[in-house]
Amino acid sequence: MKFIGISFVSFSLTAVVLANAYYQKKQFYPSVVYITKSNPSMAVMYIQAFIGVWILGKLMRKVFFGQLRTTEFEHLMERSWYAITETCLAFTVFRDDFTPKFVALFTLLLFLKSFHWLAEDRVDFMERSPMIGWLFHIRVLSLLLLLGALDSHFIIHAFHSTITKGASVQLVFGFEYAVLITVVVNIGIKYALHSVDLHSETPWDNKAVFLLYTELVMGFIKVILYVAFVAIMVRIYTLPLFAFRPMYYTIRDFKKAFSDVILSRRAIHNMNTLYPDATPEELLATDNVCIICREEMATACKKLPCNHIFHTSCLRSWFQRQQTCPTCRLNILRAPTPPTNNNVQGAQPPNAPLPPNGPNQFFNMFAAPNQFFNNQVNPGVNVGAVPPPNAQAPGAEPAPAFGPGPAQPGAVPPPPPAAFAAPFGFPTHAFPIPFPMPFMAPPPMPPTNLAALSEEELRNLEGHERRHVEARIQCLRNIQTLLDAAVQMMQQYSVASSVSSVGREPPASGSAPPAGNGGSSSDSVPNNPSAAANENAGETPSADQPPEDSASGETASVLPEKSPKSNNSDLLSEASSTSAEEEIRRRRLQRFLLQEQEQQQN
Amino acid sequence: MAGSALRRLMAEYKQLTLNPPEGILAGPVDEENFFEWEALITGPEGTCFEGGVFPAKLTFPPDYPLSPPKMQFTCDMFHPNIYSDGRVCISILHAPGDDPMGYESSAERWSPVQSVEKILLSVVSMLAEPNDESGANVDAAKMWRESREEFNNITEKLVRKTLGIPC
């Protein structure tokens, strides 16, 4: 109503001005000159022109959009206010060539911009409207064609004008219309995607992905345009304040599109690698409705670790926002692999570098616990992590790998298996001697010659899915547990050796002559224990191995002390089969017994 | 095919029409726009809101059900968890990461499992048992805690108002 009143007033004023001019000058040309010379008349004419544009806008809106929806109108108003303030800012930069033509061009730009916004809103609405008629398609298509044609015309005009007359306000227009044409292209692509989706009978799952990438590419082009424009404006004129707000929003949108694409890719990747497709039986077992879209599930469904089943496309868009199960909120990134998965063993830990072969004092110091690994630990680890290709007898294979392992396994007391039960339970720092990294060779050894395996087998061995990685981590944890156990053992050894050396010093040449002789002793002594080991612990791997130069002070001092123990073969073999605490206790008892015996011998 | 949000809203509308929960009525304002719903909620029995019929407006985002809808009572309301302009403040209407009161655990936030029906049922139970820990309307929360009589008087007037009975 208000608008009708204003336009009526404007029209009557114009009529008055025209009539007055014609009444005074009687002829056409002089009256035109009269009007252009008179400021009040020109003001009325400008207002009339503005009203004319407004009416044209209303008309075009009626033709191309019909009734505007409330949200569309609100968007239009909001954006118009920003655009108008920015146009006023732009006027300040170009105040030198501030002419009516200049104002008219800016008005035209605003006018066209508003139609771009409306078209954008309208095409976005396509997806949400239950009924899209042919009129809608005709309107959108013709509007897009018209806007595209106008934009490109103005771009070419601006380009020619800049080339022939040098930089002017046409720079701004060229750039603005270039941005607008990207908007038109963007709307066009969206429209195409939506109409393909509308005409297909089944939901188009990948549409969202296409839309994401369109958004990303268009955002990128726009960002480049804005950055180039600001750079040019700074060089030629001054800082284009009026372009900063849209530039900021464009960059923000681009950033959002970029992170959306990344999140979406991650979600798709997770779904493809982590979660199995739901089988038809599983679908039948549930109520067969995807809780996200409330539609039946037939194909393309995924099962999460928590056994909830959803459409792949629904999950993808949800995972873009949150990495939880929509039903039970299980954090799917932290969730363990489903227990049904038996392939955990398919993973194999990367083979850590092995300790160098050959006599090495340092390694020999650790020789005993190392042996313990071979004997006791390997079977335990095999349960969890040794892959099928590596299924050789666990005791037979790993032994050669631990080259420096000495040949007195029988003498080595059974390990404290309590260390197994409590991973990370033993503080390693309690042990003063630093553990050399190469020593952390994982107990489960790879097949001796990898070359013999086919490409396929190797790939299976390596594994690249989540459960494989988890299996590797598990294996590393096992290793850490074993190392802790070894540390514990070494502490016991050092205690035992210090105690025994104190108690045994006088008879150094008595019951155990080879003790002080170091390297040379190992040749004669280990024969006895290794033979005992063959009897005692059947799985002892390195029993048939030639004895190494295990001549470090500690092992040497431990050795003779232990050798009598091999007589108690019954006790030992029993020990290896009984429970953990039992073994520890028994071992301690043995040690005390031995010490007592020795003291008695003394 | 129409967009997934539209299809889901249509499915929910159908479900609500076929099996309407007791004391709740909801549907799109007009069938051309499924993203604006109107709902009527009857005050739960045995509470100070008993007997009232409260109209509310539900606004759904384009990416529903990934994002929660907004709910606003279109009548006057006086309740600790309803802002004075009628907006409802309950945790299942908040997307994770958006916590206006800073007390909600993400377990009770919006997820696509929720639906219009569940929202409205939650609102009914919210009417019955206000959570005065998170005051969307601090005056109402204070009154609810300290002078229940006064609170009941106010809500009684509101109930009468919604029914068109003069006080």
PDB file of C-alpha atoms in Angstrom, chain B:
ATOM      1  CA  MET B   1      13.293 -37.934  -5.358  1.00  0.00           C
ATOM      2  CA  ALA B   2      12.925 -35.080  -3.016  1.00  0.00           C
ATOM      3  CA  GLY B   3      15.615 -34.161  -0.525  1.00  0.00           C
ATOM      4  CA  SER B   4      16.300 -36.493   2.356  1.00  0.00           C
ATOM      5  CA  ALA B   5      15.211 -33.920   4.936  1.00  0.00           C
ATOM      6  CA  LEU B   6      11.851 -33.542   3.230  1.00  0.00           C
ATOM      7  CA  ARG B   7      11.348 -37.283   2.964  1.00  0.00           C
ATOM      8  CA  ARG B   8      12.148 -37.769   6.598  1.00  0.00           C
ATOM      9  CA  LEU B   9       9.760 -34.991   7.650  1.00  0.00           C
ATOM     10  CA  MET B  10       7.025 -36.495   5.508  1.00  0.00           C
ATOM     11  CA  ALA B  11       7.648 -39.891   7.083  1.00  0.00           C
ATOM     12  CA  GLU B  12       7.432 -38.384  10.545  1.00  0.00           C
ATOM     13  CA  TYR B  13       4.267 -36.512   9.694  1.00  0.00           C
ATOM     14  CA  LYS B  14       2.704 -39.704   8.428  1.00  0.00           C
ATOM     15  CA  GLN B  15       3.767 -41.548  11.544  1.00  0.00           C
ATOM     16  CA  LEU B  16       2.356 -38.837  13.813  1.00  0.00           C
ATOM     17  CA  THR B  17      -0.934 -38.808  11.936  1.00  0.00           C
ATOM     18  CA  LEU B  18      -1.326 -42.579  11.989  1.00  0.00           C
ATOM     19  CA  ASN B  19      -0.268 -43.123  15.599  1.00  0.00           C
ATOM     20  CA  PRO B  20      -0.738 -39.846  17.420  1.00  0.00           C
ATOM     21  CA  PRO B  21       0.758 -39.870  20.903  1.00  0.00           C
ATOM     22  CA  GLU B  22      -1.557 -38.856  23.660  1.00  0.00           C
ATOM     23  CA  GLY B  23      -1.857 -35.175  24.307  1.00  0.00           C
ATOM     24  CA  ILE B  24       0.201 -34.129  21.313  1.00  0.00           C
ATOM     25  CA  LEU B  25      -0.803 -32.841  17.917  1.00  0.00           C
ATOM     26  CA  ALA B  26       1.716 -31.782  15.308  1.00  0.00           C
ATOM     27  CA  GLY B  27       1.964 -31.185  11.590  1.00  0.00           C
ATOM     28  CA  PRO B  28       3.230 -28.770   8.952  1.00  0.00           C
ATOM     29  CA  VAL B  29       1.640 -25.353   8.853  1.00  0.00           C
ATOM     30  CA  ASP B  30       0.896 -25.872   5.193  1.00  0.00           C
ATOM     31  CA  GLU B  31       1.708 -28.850   3.043  1.00  0.00           C
ATOM     32  CA  GLU B  32       3.863 -26.842   0.683  1.00  0.00           C
ATOM     33  CA  ASN B  33       6.395 -26.133   3.356  1.00  0.00           C
ATOM     34  CA  PHE B  34       7.292 -29.095   5.487  1.00  0.00           C
ATOM     35  CA  PHE B  35       9.967 -27.177   7.361  1.00  0.00           C
ATOM     36  CA  GLU B  36       7.563 -25.181   9.518  1.00  0.00           C
ATOM     37  CA  TRP B  37       5.408 -27.171  11.880  1.00  0.00           C
ATOM     38  CA  GLU B  38       2.754 -26.310  14.360  1.00  0.00           C
ATOM     39  CA  ALA B  39       2.252 -28.355  17.494  1.00  0.00           C
ATOM     40  CA  LEU B  40      -0.333 -28.405  20.233  1.00  0.00           C
ATOM     41  CA  ILE B  41       0.698 -29.764  23.600  1.00  0.00           C
ATOM     42  CA  THR B  42      -1.709 -30.446  26.438  1.00  0.00           C
ATOM     43  CA  GLY B  43      -0.401 -29.763  29.896  1.00  0.00           C
ATOM     44  CA  PRO B  44       0.458 -32.993  31.713  1.00  0.00           C
ATOM     45  CA  GLU B  45      -2.056 -34.154  34.280  1.00  0.00           C
ATOM     46  CA  GLY B  46      -1.320 -33.640  37.931  1.00  0.00           C
ATOM     47  CA  THR B  47       0.889 -30.619  37.288  1.00  0.00           C
ATOM     48  CA  CYS B  48       0.243 -26.929  37.421  1.00  0.00           C
ATOM     49  CA  PHE B  49      -0.044 -26.938  33.627  1.00  0.00           C
ATOM     50  CA  GLU B  50      -2.890 -29.452  33.677  1.00  0.00           C
ATOM     51  CA  GLY B  51      -5.721 -28.687  31.337  1.00  0.00           C
ATOM     52  CA  GLY B  52      -3.854 -26.158  29.234  1.00  0.00           C
ATOM     53  CA  VAL B  53      -3.384 -26.492  25.489  1.00  0.00           C
ATOM     54  CA  PHE B  54      -0.171 -24.817  24.445  1.00  0.00           C
ATOM     55  CA  PRO B  55       0.546 -24.019  20.813  1.00  0.00           C
ATOM     56  CA  ALA B  56       4.153 -24.089  19.619  1.00  0.00           C
ATOM     57  CA  LYS B  57       6.056 -23.623  16.392  1.00  0.00           C
ATOM     58  CA  LEU B  58       8.759 -25.995  15.177  1.00  0.00           C
ATOM     59  CA  THR B  59      11.291 -24.788  12.630  1.00  0.00           C
ATOM     60  CA  PHE B  60      13.391 -27.426  10.886  1.00  0.00           C
ATOM     61  CA  PRO B  61      16.815 -26.738   9.374  1.00  0.00           C
ATOM     62  CA  PRO B  62      17.523 -27.729   5.764  1.00  0.00           C
ATOM     63  CA  ASP B  63      19.846 -30.480   7.000  1.00  0.00           C
ATOM     64  CA  TYR B  64      17.332 -32.057   9.338  1.00  0.00           C
ATOM     65  CA  PRO B  65      17.742 -34.670  10.909  1.00  0.00           C
ATOM     66  CA  LEU B  66      21.464 -33.982  11.183  1.00  0.00           C
ATOM     67  CA  SER B  67      20.719 -30.712  12.958  1.00  0.00           C
ATOM     68  CA  PRO B  68      17.973 -30.255  15.519  1.00  0.00           C
ATOM     69  CA  PRO B  69      14.843 -28.184  14.901  1.00  0.00           C
ATOM     70  CA  LYS B  70      13.995 -25.121  16.939  1.00  0.00           C
ATOM     71  CA  MET B  71      10.901 -24.998  19.070  1.00  0.00           C
ATOM     72  CA  GLN B  72       9.106 -21.937  20.305  1.00  0.00           C
ATOM     73  CA  PHE B  73       5.819 -21.650  22.155  1.00  0.00           C
ATOM     74  CA  THR B  74       3.543 -19.165  20.479  1.00  0.00           C
ATOM     75  CA  CYS B  75       1.533 -18.535  23.633  1.00  0.00           C
ATOM     76  CA  ASP B  76       2.693 -16.898  26.848  1.00  0.00           C
ATOM     77  CA  MET B  77       4.650 -19.352  28.944  1.00  0.00           C
ATOM     78  CA  PHE B  78       6.113 -19.156  32.409  1.00  0.00           C
ATOM     79  CA  HIS B  79       8.494 -22.016  32.975  1.00  0.00           C
ATOM     80  CA  PRO B  80      12.119 -22.328  34.143  1.00  0.00           C
ATOM     81  CA  ASN B  81      13.211 -23.937  30.882  1.00  0.00           C
ATOM     82  CA  ILE B  82      11.359 -21.717  28.455  1.00  0.00           C
ATOM     83  CA  TYR B  83      12.740 -18.301  27.517  1.00  0.00           C
ATOM     84  CA  SER B  84      10.358 -15.418  27.926  1.00  0.00           C
ATOM     85  CA  ASP B  85       9.939 -15.276  24.129  1.00  0.00           C
ATOM     86  CA  GLY B  86       8.732 -18.888  24.133  1.00  0.00           C
ATOM     87  CA  ARG B  87      11.893 -20.646  22.922  1.00  0.00           C
ATOM     88  CA  VAL B  88      12.286 -24.048  24.525  1.00  0.00           C
ATOM     89  CA  CYS B  89      15.622 -24.861  26.144  1.00  0.00           C
ATOM     90  CA  ILE B  90      16.074 -28.607  26.446  1.00  0.00           C
ATOM     91  CA  SER B  91      19.173 -30.587  25.803  1.00  0.00           C
ATOM     92  CA  ILE B  92      17.859 -32.765  22.991  1.00  0.00           C
ATOM     93  CA  LEU B  93      17.221 -29.620  20.954  1.00  0.00           C
ATOM     94  CA  HIS B  94      20.888 -28.672  21.154  1.00  0.00           C
ATOM     95  CA  ALA B  95      23.408 -30.027  18.734  1.00  0.00           C
ATOM     96  CA  PRO B  96      26.574 -31.313  20.379  1.00  0.00           C
ATOM     97  CA  GLY B  97      28.990 -28.470  20.762  1.00  0.00           C
ATOM     98  CA  ASP B  98      26.225 -25.950  21.267  1.00  0.00           C
ATOM     99  CA  ASP B  99      25.533 -25.715  24.962  1.00  0.00           C
ATOM    100  CA  PRO B 100      23.933 -22.440  26.021  1.00  0.00           C
ATOM    101  CA  MET B 101      23.863 -23.343  29.705  1.00  0.00           C
ATOM    102  CA  GLY B 102      27.125 -25.255  29.884  1.00  0.00           C
ATOM    103  CA  TYR B 103      25.895 -28.239  31.800  1.00  0.00           C
ATOM    104  CA  GLU B 104      24.602 -30.730  29.286  1.00  0.00           C
ATOM    105  CA  SER B 105      26.498 -33.886  28.537  1.00  0.00           C
ATOM    106  CA  SER B 106      26.743 -34.800  24.909  1.00  0.00           C
ATOM    107  CA  ALA B 107      24.857 -38.007  25.617  1.00  0.00           C
ATOM    108  CA  GLU B 108      21.584 -36.152  25.939  1.00  0.00           C
ATOM    109  CA  ARG B 109      22.033 -33.922  22.926  1.00  0.00           C
ATOM    110  CA  TRP B 110      20.474 -34.033  19.529  1.00  0.00           C
ATOM    111  CA  SER B 111      21.077 -37.017  17.346  1.00  0.00           C
ATOM    112  CA  PRO B 112      19.215 -38.214  14.228  1.00  0.00           C
ATOM    113  CA  VAL B 113      17.588 -40.861  16.402  1.00  0.00           C
ATOM    114  CA  GLN B 114      15.427 -38.150  17.943  1.00  0.00           C
ATOM    115  CA  SER B 115      12.209 -37.185  16.245  1.00  0.00           C
ATOM    116  CA  VAL B 116       9.401 -34.675  16.465  1.00  0.00           C
ATOM    117  CA  GLU B 117       7.466 -37.082  18.626  1.00  0.00           C
ATOM    118  CA  LYS B 118      10.352 -37.534  21.048  1.00  0.00           C
ATOM    119  CA  ILE B 119      10.931 -33.809  21.230  1.00  0.00           C
ATOM    120  CA  LEU B 120       7.307 -33.133  22.046  1.00  0.00           C
ATOM    121  CA  LEU B 121       7.216 -35.908  24.633  1.00  0.00           C
ATOM    122  CA  SER B 122      10.354 -34.461  26.196  1.00  0.00           C
ATOM    123  CA  VAL B 123       8.695 -31.079  26.301  1.00  0.00           C
ATOM    124  CA  VAL B 124       5.669 -32.584  28.048  1.00  0.00           C
ATOM    125  CA  SER B 125       7.895 -34.129  30.678  1.00  0.00           C
ATOM    126  CA  MET B 126       9.787 -30.868  30.933  1.00  0.00           C
ATOM    127  CA  LEU B 127       6.505 -29.116  31.694  1.00  0.00           C
ATOM    128  CA  ALA B 128       5.843 -31.675  34.409  1.00  0.00           C
ATOM    129  CA  GLU B 129       9.317 -31.566  35.889  1.00  0.00           C
ATOM    130  CA  PRO B 130      11.165 -28.324  35.304  1.00  0.00           C
ATOM    131  CA  ASN B 131      14.916 -28.416  35.585  1.00  0.00           C
ATOM    132  CA  ASP B 132      15.620 -25.407  37.762  1.00  0.00           C
ATOM    133  CA  GLU B 133      19.373 -25.956  37.501  1.00  0.00           C
ATOM    134  CA  SER B 134      19.468 -24.341  34.084  1.00  0.00           C
ATOM    135  CA  GLY B 135      17.355 -21.281  34.114  1.00  0.00           C
ATOM    136  CA  ALA B 136      16.304 -20.187  30.661  1.00  0.00           C
ATOM    137  CA  ASN B 137      13.832 -18.048  32.581  1.00  0.00           C
ATOM    138  CA  VAL B 138      15.623 -17.197  35.807  1.00  0.00           C
ATOM    139  CA  ASP B 139      12.580 -15.589  37.422  1.00  0.00           C
ATOM    140  CA  ALA B 140      10.518 -18.679  36.814  1.00  0.00           C
ATOM    141  CA  ALA B 141      13.289 -20.934  38.119  1.00  0.00           C
ATOM    142  CA  LYS B 142      13.605 -18.855  41.269  1.00  0.00           C
ATOM    143  CA  MET B 143       9.885 -18.799  41.841  1.00  0.00           C
ATOM    144  CA  TRP B 144       9.620 -22.537  41.158  1.00  0.00           C
ATOM    145  CA  ARG B 145      12.205 -23.187  43.835  1.00  0.00           C
ATOM    146  CA  GLU B 146      11.167 -20.680  46.451  1.00  0.00           C
ATOM    147  CA  SER B 147       7.455 -19.992  46.229  1.00  0.00           C
ATOM    148  CA  ARG B 148       5.655 -22.759  44.463  1.00  0.00           C
ATOM    149  CA  GLU B 149       2.276 -21.231  45.296  1.00  0.00           C
ATOM    150  CA  GLU B 150       2.988 -18.091  43.362  1.00  0.00           C
ATOM    151  CA  PHE B 151       4.335 -20.136  40.452  1.00  0.00           C
ATOM    152  CA  ASN B 152       1.164 -22.212  40.376  1.00  0.00           C
ATOM    153  CA  ASN B 153      -0.981 -19.070  40.363  1.00  0.00           C
ATOM    154  CA  ILE B 154       0.825 -17.701  37.356  1.00  0.00           C
ATOM    155  CA  THR B 155       0.633 -20.949  35.411  1.00  0.00           C
ATOM    156  CA  GLU B 156      -3.040 -21.289  36.250  1.00  0.00           C
ATOM    157  CA  LYS B 157      -3.652 -17.931  34.637  1.00  0.00           C
ATOM    158  CA  LEU B 158      -1.675 -19.069  31.601  1.00  0.00           C
ATOM    159  CA  VAL B 159      -3.728 -22.240  31.343  1.00  0.00           C
ATOM    160  CA  ARG B 160      -6.931 -20.245  31.492  1.00  0.00           C
ATOM    161  CA  LYS B 161      -5.582 -17.882  28.879  1.00  0.00           C
ATOM    162  CA  THR B 162      -4.752 -20.674  26.436  1.00  0.00           C
ATOM    163  CA  LEU B 163      -8.240 -22.059  26.855  1.00  0.00           C
ATOM    164  CA  GLY B 164      -9.834 -18.660  26.345  1.00  0.00           C
ATOM    165  CA  ILE B 165     -11.372 -18.641  29.815  1.00  0.00           C
ATOM    166  CA  PRO B 166     -11.238 -15.253  31.500  1.00  0.00           C
ATOM    167  CA  CYS B 167      -9.311 -15.249  34.718  1.00  0.00           C
TER     168      CYS B 167
END
